[in-house]
Short mmCIF file of N, CA and C in Angstrom, two decimals:
data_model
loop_
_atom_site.label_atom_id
_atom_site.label_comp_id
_atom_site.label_asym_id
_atom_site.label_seq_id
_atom_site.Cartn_x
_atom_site.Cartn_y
_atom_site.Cartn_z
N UNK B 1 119.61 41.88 135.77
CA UNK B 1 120.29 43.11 135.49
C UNK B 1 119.25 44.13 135.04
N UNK B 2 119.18 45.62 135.18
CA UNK B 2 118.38 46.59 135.42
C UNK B 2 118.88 46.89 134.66
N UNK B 3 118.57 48.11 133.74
CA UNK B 3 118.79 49.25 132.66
C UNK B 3 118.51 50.68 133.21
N UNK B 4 119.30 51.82 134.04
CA UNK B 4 118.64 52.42 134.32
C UNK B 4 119.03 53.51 133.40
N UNK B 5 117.66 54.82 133.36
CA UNK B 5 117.39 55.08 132.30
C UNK B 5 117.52 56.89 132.77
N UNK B 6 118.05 56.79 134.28
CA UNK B 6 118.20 58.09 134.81
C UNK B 6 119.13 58.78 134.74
N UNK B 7 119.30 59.93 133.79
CA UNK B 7 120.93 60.48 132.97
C UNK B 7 121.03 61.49 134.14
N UNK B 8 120.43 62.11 135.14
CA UNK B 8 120.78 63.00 136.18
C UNK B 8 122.12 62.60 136.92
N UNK B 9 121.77 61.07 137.51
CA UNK B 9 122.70 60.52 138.44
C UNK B 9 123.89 60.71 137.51
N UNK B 10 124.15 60.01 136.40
CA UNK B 10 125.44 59.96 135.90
C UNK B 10 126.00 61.35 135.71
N UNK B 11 127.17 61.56 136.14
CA UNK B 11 128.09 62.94 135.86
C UNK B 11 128.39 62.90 134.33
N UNK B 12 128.67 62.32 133.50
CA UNK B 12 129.04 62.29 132.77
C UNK B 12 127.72 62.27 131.84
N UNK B 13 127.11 62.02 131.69
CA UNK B 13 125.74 61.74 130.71
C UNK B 13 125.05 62.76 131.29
N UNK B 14 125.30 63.70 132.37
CA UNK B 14 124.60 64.79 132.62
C UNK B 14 125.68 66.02 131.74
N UNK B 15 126.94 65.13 131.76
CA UNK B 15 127.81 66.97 130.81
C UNK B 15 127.78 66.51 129.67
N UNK B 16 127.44 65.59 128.56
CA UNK B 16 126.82 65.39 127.41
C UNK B 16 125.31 66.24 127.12
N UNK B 17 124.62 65.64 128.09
CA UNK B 17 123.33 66.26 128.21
C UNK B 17 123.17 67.56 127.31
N UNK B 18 124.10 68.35 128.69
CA UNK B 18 124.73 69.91 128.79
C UNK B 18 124.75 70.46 127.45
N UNK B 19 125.97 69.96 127.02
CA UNK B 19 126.91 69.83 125.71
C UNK B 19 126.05 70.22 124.35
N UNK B 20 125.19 69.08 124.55
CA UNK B 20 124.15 68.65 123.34
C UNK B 20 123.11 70.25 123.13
N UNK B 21 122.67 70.35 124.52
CA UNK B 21 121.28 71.15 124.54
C UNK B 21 121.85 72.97 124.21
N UNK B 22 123.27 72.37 125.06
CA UNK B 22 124.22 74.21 124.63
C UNK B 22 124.44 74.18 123.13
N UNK B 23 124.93 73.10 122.54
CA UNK B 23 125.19 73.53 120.95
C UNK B 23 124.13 73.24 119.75
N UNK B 24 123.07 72.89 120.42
CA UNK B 24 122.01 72.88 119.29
C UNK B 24 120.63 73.46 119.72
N UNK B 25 119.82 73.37 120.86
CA UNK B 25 119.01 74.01 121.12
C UNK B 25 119.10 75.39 121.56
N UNK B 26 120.15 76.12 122.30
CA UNK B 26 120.34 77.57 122.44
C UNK B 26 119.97 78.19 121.22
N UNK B 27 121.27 77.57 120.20
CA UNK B 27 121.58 78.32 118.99
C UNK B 27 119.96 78.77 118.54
N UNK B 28 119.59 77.64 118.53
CA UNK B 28 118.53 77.79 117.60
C UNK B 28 116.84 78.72 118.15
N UNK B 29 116.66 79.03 119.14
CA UNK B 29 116.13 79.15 119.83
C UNK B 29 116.46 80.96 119.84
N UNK B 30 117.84 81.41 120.18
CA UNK B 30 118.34 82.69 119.38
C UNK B 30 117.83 83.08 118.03
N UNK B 31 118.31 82.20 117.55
CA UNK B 31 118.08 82.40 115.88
C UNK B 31 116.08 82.84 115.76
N UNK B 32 115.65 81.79 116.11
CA UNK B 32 114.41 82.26 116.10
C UNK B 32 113.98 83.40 116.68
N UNK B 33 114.17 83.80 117.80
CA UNK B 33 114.05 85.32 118.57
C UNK B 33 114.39 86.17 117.77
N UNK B 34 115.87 86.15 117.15
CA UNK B 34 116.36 87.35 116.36
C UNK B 34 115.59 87.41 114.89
N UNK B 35 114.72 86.32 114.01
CA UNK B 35 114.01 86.50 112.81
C UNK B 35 112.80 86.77 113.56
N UNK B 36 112.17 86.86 114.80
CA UNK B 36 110.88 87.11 115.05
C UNK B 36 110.66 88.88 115.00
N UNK B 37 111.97 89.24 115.51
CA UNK B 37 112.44 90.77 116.23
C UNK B 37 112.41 91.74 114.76
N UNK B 38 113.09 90.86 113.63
CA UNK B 38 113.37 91.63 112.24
C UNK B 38 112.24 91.46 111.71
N UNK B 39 111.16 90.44 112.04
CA UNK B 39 109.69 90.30 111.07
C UNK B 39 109.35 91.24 112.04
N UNK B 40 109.22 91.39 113.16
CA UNK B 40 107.93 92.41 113.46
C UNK B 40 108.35 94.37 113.30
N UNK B 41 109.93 94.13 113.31
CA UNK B 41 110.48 95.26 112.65
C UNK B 41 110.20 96.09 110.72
N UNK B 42 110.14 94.89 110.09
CA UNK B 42 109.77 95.09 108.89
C UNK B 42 108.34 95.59 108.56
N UNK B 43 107.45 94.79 109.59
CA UNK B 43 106.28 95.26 109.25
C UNK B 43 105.46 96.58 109.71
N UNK B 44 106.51 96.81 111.05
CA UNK B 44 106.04 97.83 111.39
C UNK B 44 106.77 98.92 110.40
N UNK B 45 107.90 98.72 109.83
CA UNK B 45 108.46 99.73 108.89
C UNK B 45 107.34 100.24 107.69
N UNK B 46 106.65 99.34 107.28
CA UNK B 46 105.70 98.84 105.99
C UNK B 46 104.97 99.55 106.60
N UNK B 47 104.11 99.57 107.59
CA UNK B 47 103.01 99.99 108.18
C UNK B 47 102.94 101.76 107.91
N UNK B 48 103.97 102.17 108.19
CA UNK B 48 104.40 103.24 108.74
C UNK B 48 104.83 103.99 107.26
N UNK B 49 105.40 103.38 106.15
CA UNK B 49 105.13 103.74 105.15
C UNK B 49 103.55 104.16 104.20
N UNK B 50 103.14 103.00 104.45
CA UNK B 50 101.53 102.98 103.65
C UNK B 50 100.69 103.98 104.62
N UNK B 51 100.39 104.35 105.40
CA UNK B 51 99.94 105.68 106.42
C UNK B 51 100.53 106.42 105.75
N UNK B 52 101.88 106.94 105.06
CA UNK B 52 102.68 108.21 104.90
C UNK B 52 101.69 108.30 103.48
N UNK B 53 101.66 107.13 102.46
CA UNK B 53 101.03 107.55 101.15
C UNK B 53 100.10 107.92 101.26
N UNK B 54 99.07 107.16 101.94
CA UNK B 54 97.83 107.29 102.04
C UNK B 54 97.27 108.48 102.32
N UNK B 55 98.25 109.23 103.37
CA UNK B 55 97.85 110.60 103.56
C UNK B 55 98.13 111.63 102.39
N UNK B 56 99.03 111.21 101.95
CA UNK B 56 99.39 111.97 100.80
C UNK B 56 97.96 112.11 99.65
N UNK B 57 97.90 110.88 99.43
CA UNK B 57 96.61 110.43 98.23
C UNK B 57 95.31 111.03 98.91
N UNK B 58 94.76 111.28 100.26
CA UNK B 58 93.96 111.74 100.54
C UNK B 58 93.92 113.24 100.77
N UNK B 59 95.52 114.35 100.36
CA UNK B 59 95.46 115.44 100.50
C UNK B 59 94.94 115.85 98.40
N UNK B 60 95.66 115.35 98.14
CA UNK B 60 95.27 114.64 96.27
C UNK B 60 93.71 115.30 96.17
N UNK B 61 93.08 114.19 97.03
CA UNK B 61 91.52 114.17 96.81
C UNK B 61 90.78 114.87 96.72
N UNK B 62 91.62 116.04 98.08
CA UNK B 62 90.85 117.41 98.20
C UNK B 62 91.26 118.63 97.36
N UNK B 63 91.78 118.32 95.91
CA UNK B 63 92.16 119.16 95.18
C UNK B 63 94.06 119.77 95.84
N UNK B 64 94.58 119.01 96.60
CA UNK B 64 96.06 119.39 96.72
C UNK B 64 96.03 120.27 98.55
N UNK B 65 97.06 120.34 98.71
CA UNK B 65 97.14 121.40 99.58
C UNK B 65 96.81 122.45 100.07
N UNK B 66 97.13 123.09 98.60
CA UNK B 66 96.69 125.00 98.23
C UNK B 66 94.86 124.88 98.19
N UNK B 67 94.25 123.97 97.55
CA UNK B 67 92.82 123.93 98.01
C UNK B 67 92.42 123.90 99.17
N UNK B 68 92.84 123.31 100.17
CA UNK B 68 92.00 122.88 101.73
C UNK B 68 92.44 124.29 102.66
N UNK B 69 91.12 125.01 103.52
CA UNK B 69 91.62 126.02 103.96
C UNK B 69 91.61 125.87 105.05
N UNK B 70 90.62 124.64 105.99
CA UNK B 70 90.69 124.34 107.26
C UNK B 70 90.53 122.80 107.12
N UNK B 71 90.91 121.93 108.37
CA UNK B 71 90.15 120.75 108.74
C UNK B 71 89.82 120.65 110.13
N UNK B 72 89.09 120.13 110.21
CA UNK B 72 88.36 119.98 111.78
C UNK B 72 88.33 118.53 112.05
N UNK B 73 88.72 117.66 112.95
CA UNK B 73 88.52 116.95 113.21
C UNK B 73 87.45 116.18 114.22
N UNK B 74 86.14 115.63 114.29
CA UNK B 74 85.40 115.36 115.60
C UNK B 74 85.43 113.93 115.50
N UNK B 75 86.25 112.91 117.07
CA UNK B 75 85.87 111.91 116.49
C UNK B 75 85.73 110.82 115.21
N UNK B 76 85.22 110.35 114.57
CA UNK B 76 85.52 109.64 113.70
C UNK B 76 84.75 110.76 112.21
N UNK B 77 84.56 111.93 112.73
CA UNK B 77 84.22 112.89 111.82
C UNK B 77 85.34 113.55 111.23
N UNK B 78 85.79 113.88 109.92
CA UNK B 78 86.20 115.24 109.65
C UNK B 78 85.80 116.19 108.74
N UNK B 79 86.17 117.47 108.66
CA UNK B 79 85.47 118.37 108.01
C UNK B 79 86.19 119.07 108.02
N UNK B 80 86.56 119.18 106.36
CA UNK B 80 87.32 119.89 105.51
C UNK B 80 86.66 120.81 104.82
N UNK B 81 87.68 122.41 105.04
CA UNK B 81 86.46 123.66 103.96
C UNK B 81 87.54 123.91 103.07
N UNK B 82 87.14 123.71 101.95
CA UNK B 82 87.70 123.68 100.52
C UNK B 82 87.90 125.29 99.88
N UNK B 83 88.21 125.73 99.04
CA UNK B 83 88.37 127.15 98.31
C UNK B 83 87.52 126.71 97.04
N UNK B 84 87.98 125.21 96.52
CA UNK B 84 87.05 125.11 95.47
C UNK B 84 86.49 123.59 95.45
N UNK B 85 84.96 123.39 95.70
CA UNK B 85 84.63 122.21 95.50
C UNK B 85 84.51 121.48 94.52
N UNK B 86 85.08 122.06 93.30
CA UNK B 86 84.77 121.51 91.65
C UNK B 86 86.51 120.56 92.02
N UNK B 87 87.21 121.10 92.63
CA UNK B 87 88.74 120.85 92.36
C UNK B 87 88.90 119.31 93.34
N UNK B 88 87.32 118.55 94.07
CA UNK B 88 87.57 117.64 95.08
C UNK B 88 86.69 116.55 94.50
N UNK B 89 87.81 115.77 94.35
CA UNK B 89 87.40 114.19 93.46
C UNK B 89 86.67 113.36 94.53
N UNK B 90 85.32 113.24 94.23
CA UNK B 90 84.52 112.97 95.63
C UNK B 90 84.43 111.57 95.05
N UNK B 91 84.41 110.94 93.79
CA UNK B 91 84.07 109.77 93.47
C UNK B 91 85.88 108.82 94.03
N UNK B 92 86.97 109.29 93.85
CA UNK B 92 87.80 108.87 94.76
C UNK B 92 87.70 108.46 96.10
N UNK B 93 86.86 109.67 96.72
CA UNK B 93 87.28 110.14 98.40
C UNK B 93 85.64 108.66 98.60
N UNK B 94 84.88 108.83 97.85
CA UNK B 94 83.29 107.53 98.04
C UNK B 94 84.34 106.38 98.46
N UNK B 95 85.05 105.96 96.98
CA UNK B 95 85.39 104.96 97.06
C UNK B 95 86.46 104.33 97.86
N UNK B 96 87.21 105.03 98.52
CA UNK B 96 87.57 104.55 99.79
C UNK B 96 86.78 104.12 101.23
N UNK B 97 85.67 104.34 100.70
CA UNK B 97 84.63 103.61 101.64
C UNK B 97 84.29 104.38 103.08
N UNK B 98 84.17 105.81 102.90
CA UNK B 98 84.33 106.89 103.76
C UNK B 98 83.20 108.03 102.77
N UNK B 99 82.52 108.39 103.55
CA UNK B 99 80.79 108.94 103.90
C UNK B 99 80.81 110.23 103.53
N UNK B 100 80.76 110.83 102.78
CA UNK B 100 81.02 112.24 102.28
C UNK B 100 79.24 113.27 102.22
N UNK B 101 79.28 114.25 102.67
CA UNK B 101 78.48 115.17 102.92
C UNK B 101 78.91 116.55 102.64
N UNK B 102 78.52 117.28 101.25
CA UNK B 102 79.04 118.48 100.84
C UNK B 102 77.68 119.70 101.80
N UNK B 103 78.10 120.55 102.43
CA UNK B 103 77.46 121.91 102.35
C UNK B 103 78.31 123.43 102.10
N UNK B 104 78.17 123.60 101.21
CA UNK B 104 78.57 124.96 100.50
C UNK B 104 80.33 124.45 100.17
N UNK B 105 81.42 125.32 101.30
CA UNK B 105 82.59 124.83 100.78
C UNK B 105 83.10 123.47 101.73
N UNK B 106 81.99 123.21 102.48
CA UNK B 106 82.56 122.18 103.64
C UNK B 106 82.05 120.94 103.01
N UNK B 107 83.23 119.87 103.33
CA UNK B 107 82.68 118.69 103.03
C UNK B 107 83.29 118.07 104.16
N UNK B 108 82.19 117.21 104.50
CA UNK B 108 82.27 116.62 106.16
C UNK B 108 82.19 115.22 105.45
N UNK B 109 82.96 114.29 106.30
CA UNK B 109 83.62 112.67 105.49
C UNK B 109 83.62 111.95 107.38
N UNK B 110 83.06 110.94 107.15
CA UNK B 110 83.18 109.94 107.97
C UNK B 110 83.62 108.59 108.18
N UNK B 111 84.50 108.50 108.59
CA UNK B 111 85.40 106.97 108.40
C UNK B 111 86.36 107.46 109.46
N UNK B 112 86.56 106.26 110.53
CA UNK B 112 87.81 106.27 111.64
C UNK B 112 88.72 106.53 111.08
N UNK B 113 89.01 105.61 110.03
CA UNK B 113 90.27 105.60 109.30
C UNK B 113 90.73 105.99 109.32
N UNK B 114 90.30 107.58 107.93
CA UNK B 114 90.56 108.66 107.96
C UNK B 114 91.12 109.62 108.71
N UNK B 115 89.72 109.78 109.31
CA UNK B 115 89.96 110.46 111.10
C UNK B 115 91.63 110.09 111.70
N UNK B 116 91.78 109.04 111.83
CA UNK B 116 92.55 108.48 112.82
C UNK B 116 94.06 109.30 111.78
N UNK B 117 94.19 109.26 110.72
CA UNK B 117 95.20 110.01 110.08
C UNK B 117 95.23 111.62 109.89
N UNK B 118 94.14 112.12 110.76
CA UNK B 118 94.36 113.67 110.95
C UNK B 118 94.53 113.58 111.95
N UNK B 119 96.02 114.74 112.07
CA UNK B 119 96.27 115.39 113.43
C UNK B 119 96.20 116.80 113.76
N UNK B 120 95.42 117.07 114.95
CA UNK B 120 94.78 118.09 114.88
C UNK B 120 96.80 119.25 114.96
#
């Protein structure tokens, strides 16, 4: 006597099969798609927040708003002309790890970073 071990042939051990793989592997398999969809949703939410401060904290730096009278953007350059350079916390703007170069009211700063958060 043989044991055969082929659940295709049988009709019946093929709609168990069915049964089994519809009520526990679908489900779950959904479930995972839909927590992958909300993690990469959250983070891009997060993302998109910390850019909003950051720009904020780097208008801060240059003495506020009402201080900055132009910016120029080149590339991973920018260059900001100030009204008053006493009013621009350069030991802040260092320590974000971005290249600062004062001449007269212009201070020219180098970091993509940066850059990449001015729009012309």
């Amino acid at each position: 006597m043989m044991i055969s071990l082929d659940l295709v042939s049988d009709p019946q051990m093929r709609l168990v099969f069915f049964i089994v793989f519809g009520c526990c592997f679908i489900p779950i398999f959904a479930l995972v798609v839909v927590c992958f969809i909300k993690l990469l949703l959250k983070q891009k939410k997060r993302v998109s927040k910390s850019k909003n401060n950051s720009t904020i904290r780097y208008l801060d730096y240059f003495g506020g708003d009402d201080n900055i009278i132009s910016v120029t953007k080149n590339l991973s350059r920018v260059s900001v002309i100030v009204k008053d350079v006493d009013l621009v916390n350069l030991e802040n703007i260092k320590n974000q790890g971005i290249g600062v170069m004062i001449t007269g009211n212009t201070i020219k700063c180098s970091s993509q970073e940066f850059a990449d958060q001015i729009k012309e």
